[in-house]
Amino acid sequence: MLKIAITKGRIEKQVCQLLQENGFDMDPIFHKDRELLIETKDGLSMIFAKANDVLTFLEHGIVDVGFVGKDTLMDSDFHDYYEMYDLNIGKCYFAVAAYPDYRTKVLKRRKRIASKYTKVAKDYFTSLQEDVEIIKLEGSVELGPVVGLSDAIVDIVETGSTLQANGLEVIEKICDISTKMIVNKVSLKFKRDEILNLMDGLKGEKEKC
Ligand code: PRP
């Protein structure tokens, strides 16, 4: 059995859809109720978890393969895996966003940056050699500038409509984000064929092999 952890929600739907389209029987997944572990006829044992937990399961060798957004990978301190395949879905980007006057405002104190992704924010401003104060928010990060908690945010932008609705704009794009297939390094040694077969399934090349 190839053990897989998938980020619950949108990534789960998109990955399972792709596999279904390419010959894997995903019916047990589409018809699941509240079960968290499902085994398919194709020899896949799938669990559905929060993004950070997908990494935890992979790190501890509980699963061989994980499907998770690049945002989660970038914000984690765990990097001991192979990033095998970019699914090119769930596409968005990290950006610094703020009110337009952020560009010209001169501050006599450290800039305050709100983010759910504090490591990404810290790494970005460190790369600019800027010493900023990072403030963690769990969601609706745009509230940072709106309520005056922060001067800017580091957040995910997909359509840009949340920024626009709150009078904010992208100051600087940091990097692109999409869904990645990651693989436990030991698993690749021992389950190479199953892992490559799954990857071919995602690429739509399963039948050719
Ligand atoms: C994400 C992100 C932005 C929004 C961007 O939040 O943090 O708030 O989506 O999308 P847009 O560019 O299409 O408007 P999410 O909806 O995941 O919820 P959260 O704010 O609670 O994290």
CSV table of C-alpha atoms and ligand atoms in Angstrom, one decimal:
chain,number,residue,atom,x,y,z
A,1,MET,CA,0.0,0.0,0.0
A,2,LEU,CA,1.2,3.5,-0.9
A,3,LYS,CA,0.3,5.8,2.0
A,4,ILE,CA,-0.7,9.3,1.1
A,5,ALA,CA,-1.7,12.4,3.1
A,6,ILE,CA,-3.7,15.0,1.4
A,7,THR,CA,-4.5,18.5,2.6
A,8,LYS,CA,-8.3,18.6,3.3
A,9,GLY,CA,-10.5,20.8,1.2
A,10,ARG,CA,-9.7,22.3,-2.2
A,11,ILE,CA,-6.4,20.4,-2.6
A,12,GLU,CA,-8.1,17.1,-1.7
A,13,LYS,CA,-10.8,17.7,-4.3
A,14,GLN,CA,-8.4,18.7,-7.1
A,15,VAL,CA,-5.9,15.9,-6.5
A,16,CYS,CA,-8.6,13.2,-6.3
A,17,GLN,CA,-10.2,14.6,-9.4
A,18,LEU,CA,-6.9,14.5,-11.3
A,19,LEU,CA,-6.3,10.9,-10.2
A,20,GLN,CA,-9.9,9.9,-11.2
A,21,GLU,CA,-9.4,11.4,-14.6
A,22,ASN,CA,-6.2,9.4,-15.1
A,23,GLY,CA,-7.4,6.0,-14.3
A,24,PHE,CA,-7.4,5.7,-10.5
A,25,ASP,CA,-10.6,4.7,-8.8
A,26,MET,CA,-11.4,7.6,-6.5
A,27,ASP,CA,-15.1,6.6,-5.9
A,28,PRO,CA,-14.5,5.6,-2.3
A,29,ILE,CA,-13.1,9.1,-1.7
A,30,PHE,CA,-15.9,10.9,-3.5
A,31,HIS,CA,-18.4,8.9,-1.5
A,32,LYS,CA,-16.8,9.1,1.9
A,33,ASP,CA,-18.6,10.6,4.8
A,34,ARG,CA,-16.5,11.7,7.8
A,35,GLU,CA,-13.9,8.9,7.5
A,36,LEU,CA,-10.4,10.1,7.7
A,37,LEU,CA,-8.6,7.1,6.2
A,38,ILE,CA,-9.7,5.4,3.0
A,39,GLU,CA,-8.1,2.5,1.1
A,40,THR,CA,-8.7,2.3,-2.6
A,41,LYS,CA,-8.7,-0.7,-5.0
A,42,ASP,CA,-5.5,0.7,-6.6
A,43,GLY,CA,-3.5,0.2,-3.4
A,44,LEU,CA,-3.7,3.7,-2.1
A,45,SER,CA,-4.2,4.3,1.6
A,46,MET,CA,-5.2,8.0,1.9
A,47,ILE,CA,-5.6,10.2,4.9
A,48,PHE,CA,-7.0,13.7,4.9
A,49,ALA,CA,-5.4,16.3,7.2
A,50,LYS,CA,-4.7,19.9,7.8
A,51,ALA,CA,-1.8,21.3,5.7
A,52,ASN,CA,0.8,21.4,8.5
A,53,ASP,CA,-0.2,17.9,9.7
A,54,VAL,CA,0.4,16.5,6.2
A,55,LEU,CA,4.1,17.5,6.8
A,56,THR,CA,4.1,16.0,10.3
A,57,PHE,CA,2.8,12.7,9.0
A,58,LEU,CA,5.4,12.7,6.3
A,59,GLU,CA,8.2,13.7,8.6
A,60,HIS,CA,7.4,10.8,11.0
A,61,GLY,CA,7.2,8.2,8.1
A,62,ILE,CA,3.5,7.6,8.6
A,63,VAL,CA,2.9,8.4,5.0
A,64,ASP,CA,5.1,8.1,1.9
A,65,VAL,CA,3.6,10.9,-0.1
A,66,GLY,CA,2.0,14.2,0.8
A,67,PHE,CA,0.0,16.8,-1.2
A,68,VAL,CA,0.4,20.3,0.2
A,69,GLY,CA,0.6,23.9,-0.9
A,70,LYS,CA,4.0,25.5,-1.4
A,71,ASP,CA,2.9,28.1,1.2
A,72,THR,CA,2.9,25.5,3.9
A,73,LEU,CA,6.2,24.1,2.7
A,74,MET,CA,7.8,27.5,2.8
A,75,ASP,CA,6.5,28.3,6.3
A,76,SER,CA,7.8,25.1,7.8
A,77,ASP,CA,11.2,24.3,9.3
A,78,PHE,CA,11.0,20.7,8.0
A,79,HIS,CA,12.6,20.3,4.6
A,80,ASP,CA,13.8,16.7,4.6
A,81,TYR,CA,11.7,15.4,1.7
A,82,TYR,CA,11.7,15.4,-2.1
A,83,GLU,CA,9.5,17.9,-3.8
A,84,MET,CA,8.7,15.5,-6.7
A,85,TYR,CA,6.0,17.2,-8.7
A,86,ASP,CA,4.3,20.6,-9.2
A,87,LEU,CA,0.6,19.9,-9.8
A,88,ASN,CA,0.1,23.4,-11.2
A,89,ILE,CA,-3.1,23.7,-9.3
A,90,GLY,CA,-4.1,25.9,-6.4
A,91,LYS,CA,-2.1,28.6,-8.0
A,92,CYS,CA,-1.7,31.9,-6.2
A,93,TYR,CA,1.2,33.9,-4.8
A,94,PHE,CA,2.8,35.4,-1.7
A,95,ALA,CA,2.9,39.2,-1.6
A,96,VAL,CA,3.5,42.1,0.6
A,97,ALA,CA,0.3,44.2,0.6
A,98,ALA,CA,-0.6,47.5,2.2
A,99,TYR,CA,-2.4,50.8,1.6
A,100,PRO,CA,-0.8,52.6,-1.3
A,101,ASP,CA,0.9,55.2,1.0
A,102,TYR,CA,3.1,52.5,2.4
A,103,ARG,CA,5.5,53.1,-0.5
A,104,THR,CA,6.3,56.7,0.5
A,105,LYS,CA,5.5,56.7,4.3
A,106,VAL,CA,8.5,57.4,6.5
A,107,LEU,CA,8.4,55.7,9.8
A,108,LYS,CA,10.4,56.5,12.9
A,109,ARG,CA,9.9,53.0,14.2
A,110,ARG,CA,10.3,49.4,12.9
A,111,LYS,CA,7.7,48.5,10.3
A,112,ARG,CA,5.0,46.2,11.6
A,113,ILE,CA,4.1,43.3,9.4
A,114,ALA,CA,1.1,41.0,10.1
A,115,SER,CA,1.0,37.5,8.7
A,116,LYS,CA,-0.2,34.0,9.2
A,117,TYR,CA,3.0,32.9,7.5
A,118,THR,CA,5.5,34.4,10.0
A,119,LYS,CA,8.5,32.4,8.7
A,120,VAL,CA,7.9,33.5,5.1
A,121,ALA,CA,7.5,37.1,6.2
A,122,LYS,CA,10.7,37.0,8.4
A,123,ASP,CA,12.7,35.3,5.6
A,124,TYR,CA,11.5,37.9,3.1
A,125,PHE,CA,12.4,40.9,5.1
A,126,THR,CA,15.7,39.4,6.2
A,127,SER,CA,16.6,38.9,2.6
A,128,LEU,CA,16.0,42.7,2.2
A,129,GLN,CA,18.1,43.3,5.3
A,130,GLU,CA,15.1,45.0,6.8
A,131,ASP,CA,14.5,44.7,10.6
A,132,VAL,CA,10.7,44.5,11.0
A,133,GLU,CA,8.3,43.4,13.7
A,134,ILE,CA,6.3,40.4,12.6
A,135,ILE,CA,2.9,40.0,14.2
A,136,LYS,CA,1.1,36.6,13.9
A,137,LEU,CA,-2.5,36.6,12.8
A,138,GLU,CA,-4.4,33.3,12.2
A,139,GLY,CA,-6.7,34.5,9.4
A,140,SER,CA,-8.2,37.6,7.7
A,141,VAL,CA,-4.7,39.0,7.8
A,142,GLU,CA,-5.9,42.0,5.8
A,143,LEU,CA,-7.4,43.3,9.1
A,144,GLY,CA,-3.8,44.2,10.1
A,145,PRO,CA,-3.6,47.4,8.2
A,146,VAL,CA,-7.4,48.0,8.2
A,147,VAL,CA,-7.5,48.2,12.0
A,148,GLY,CA,-4.1,49.8,12.4
A,149,LEU,CA,-2.3,46.8,13.9
A,150,SER,CA,0.3,46.7,11.1
A,151,ASP,CA,1.8,48.8,8.3
A,152,ALA,CA,1.6,45.9,5.8
A,153,ILE,CA,0.9,42.2,5.5
A,154,VAL,CA,2.5,39.2,4.0
A,155,ASP,CA,-0.3,37.0,2.7
A,156,ILE,CA,-1.6,34.8,-0.1
A,157,VAL,CA,-3.2,36.6,-3.1
A,158,GLU,CA,-5.3,34.6,-5.5
A,159,THR,CA,-7.8,36.8,-7.3
A,160,GLY,CA,-6.8,40.0,-5.4
A,161,SER,CA,-10.4,40.7,-4.5
A,162,THR,CA,-9.9,40.6,-0.7
A,163,LEU,CA,-7.2,43.2,-1.0
A,164,GLN,CA,-9.2,45.4,-3.4
A,165,ALA,CA,-12.3,45.2,-1.2
A,166,ASN,CA,-10.3,46.6,1.7
A,167,GLY,CA,-8.4,49.3,-0.2
A,168,LEU,CA,-5.1,47.5,-0.1
A,169,GLU,CA,-2.8,46.7,-2.9
A,170,VAL,CA,0.2,44.5,-3.8
A,171,ILE,CA,3.4,46.3,-2.9
A,172,GLU,CA,5.7,43.5,-3.9
A,173,LYS,CA,5.1,40.0,-5.2
A,174,ILE,CA,7.3,37.5,-3.2
A,175,CYS,CA,6.9,34.2,-5.1
A,176,ASP,CA,4.4,31.9,-6.8
A,177,ILE,CA,2.5,29.2,-4.9
A,178,SER,CA,1.0,25.9,-6.2
A,179,THR,CA,0.2,22.4,-4.9
A,180,LYS,CA,3.2,20.1,-4.6
A,181,MET,CA,3.6,16.4,-4.4
A,182,ILE,CA,6.2,15.7,-1.7
A,183,VAL,CA,7.8,12.3,-1.0
A,184,ASN,CA,9.5,10.8,2.1
A,185,LYS,CA,13.1,10.1,1.2
A,186,VAL,CA,13.1,6.6,2.6
A,187,SER,CA,9.9,5.8,0.8
A,188,LEU,CA,11.3,6.7,-2.5
A,189,LYS,CA,14.0,4.0,-2.1
A,190,PHE,CA,11.5,1.2,-1.1
A,191,LYS,CA,8.3,2.2,-3.0
A,192,ARG,CA,9.8,3.8,-6.1
A,193,ASP,CA,7.6,2.1,-8.7
A,194,GLU,CA,4.3,2.9,-6.8
A,195,ILE,CA,5.4,6.5,-6.3
A,196,LEU,CA,6.4,7.0,-9.9
A,197,ASN,CA,3.1,5.3,-11.0
A,198,LEU,CA,1.1,7.8,-8.9
A,199,MET,CA,3.1,10.7,-10.3
A,200,ASP,CA,2.4,9.5,-13.8
A,201,GLY,CA,-1.2,9.3,-12.9
A,202,LEU,CA,-1.2,12.9,-11.9
A,203,LYS,CA,0.6,13.9,-15.1
A,204,GLY,CA,-1.9,11.9,-17.2
A,205,GLU,CA,0.8,9.6,-18.4
A,206,LYS,CA,-0.2,6.5,-16.4
A,207,GLU,CA,-1.4,4.6,-19.5
A,208,LYS,CA,1.7,5.2,-21.4
A,209,CYS,CA,3.9,3.4,-18.9
B,1,PRP,C1,-6.7,33.7,1.8
B,1,PRP,C2,-5.7,34.8,2.0
B,1,PRP,C3,-6.5,36.0,1.6
B,1,PRP,C4,-7.4,35.5,0.5
B,1,PRP,C5,-6.9,35.9,-0.8
B,1,PRP,O1,-7.5,33.6,2.9
B,1,PRP,O2,-5.2,34.8,3.3
B,1,PRP,O3,-7.2,36.5,2.7
B,1,PRP,O4,-7.5,34.1,0.6
B,1,PRP,O5,-7.8,35.5,-1.8
B,1,PRP,P1,-8.2,36.5,-3.0
B,1,PRP,O6,-6.9,37.1,-3.5
B,1,PRP,O7,-8.9,35.6,-4.0
B,1,PRP,O8,-9.1,37.5,-2.4
B,1,PRP,P2,-8.6,32.5,3.2
B,1,PRP,O9,-9.8,32.7,2.4
B,1,PRP,O10,-7.9,31.2,2.9
B,1,PRP,O11,-9.0,32.6,4.7
B,1,PRP,P3,-8.2,33.3,5.9
B,1,PRP,O12,-8.1,34.8,5.6
B,1,PRP,O13,-9.1,33.0,7.1
B,1,PRP,O14,-6.8,32.7,6.0
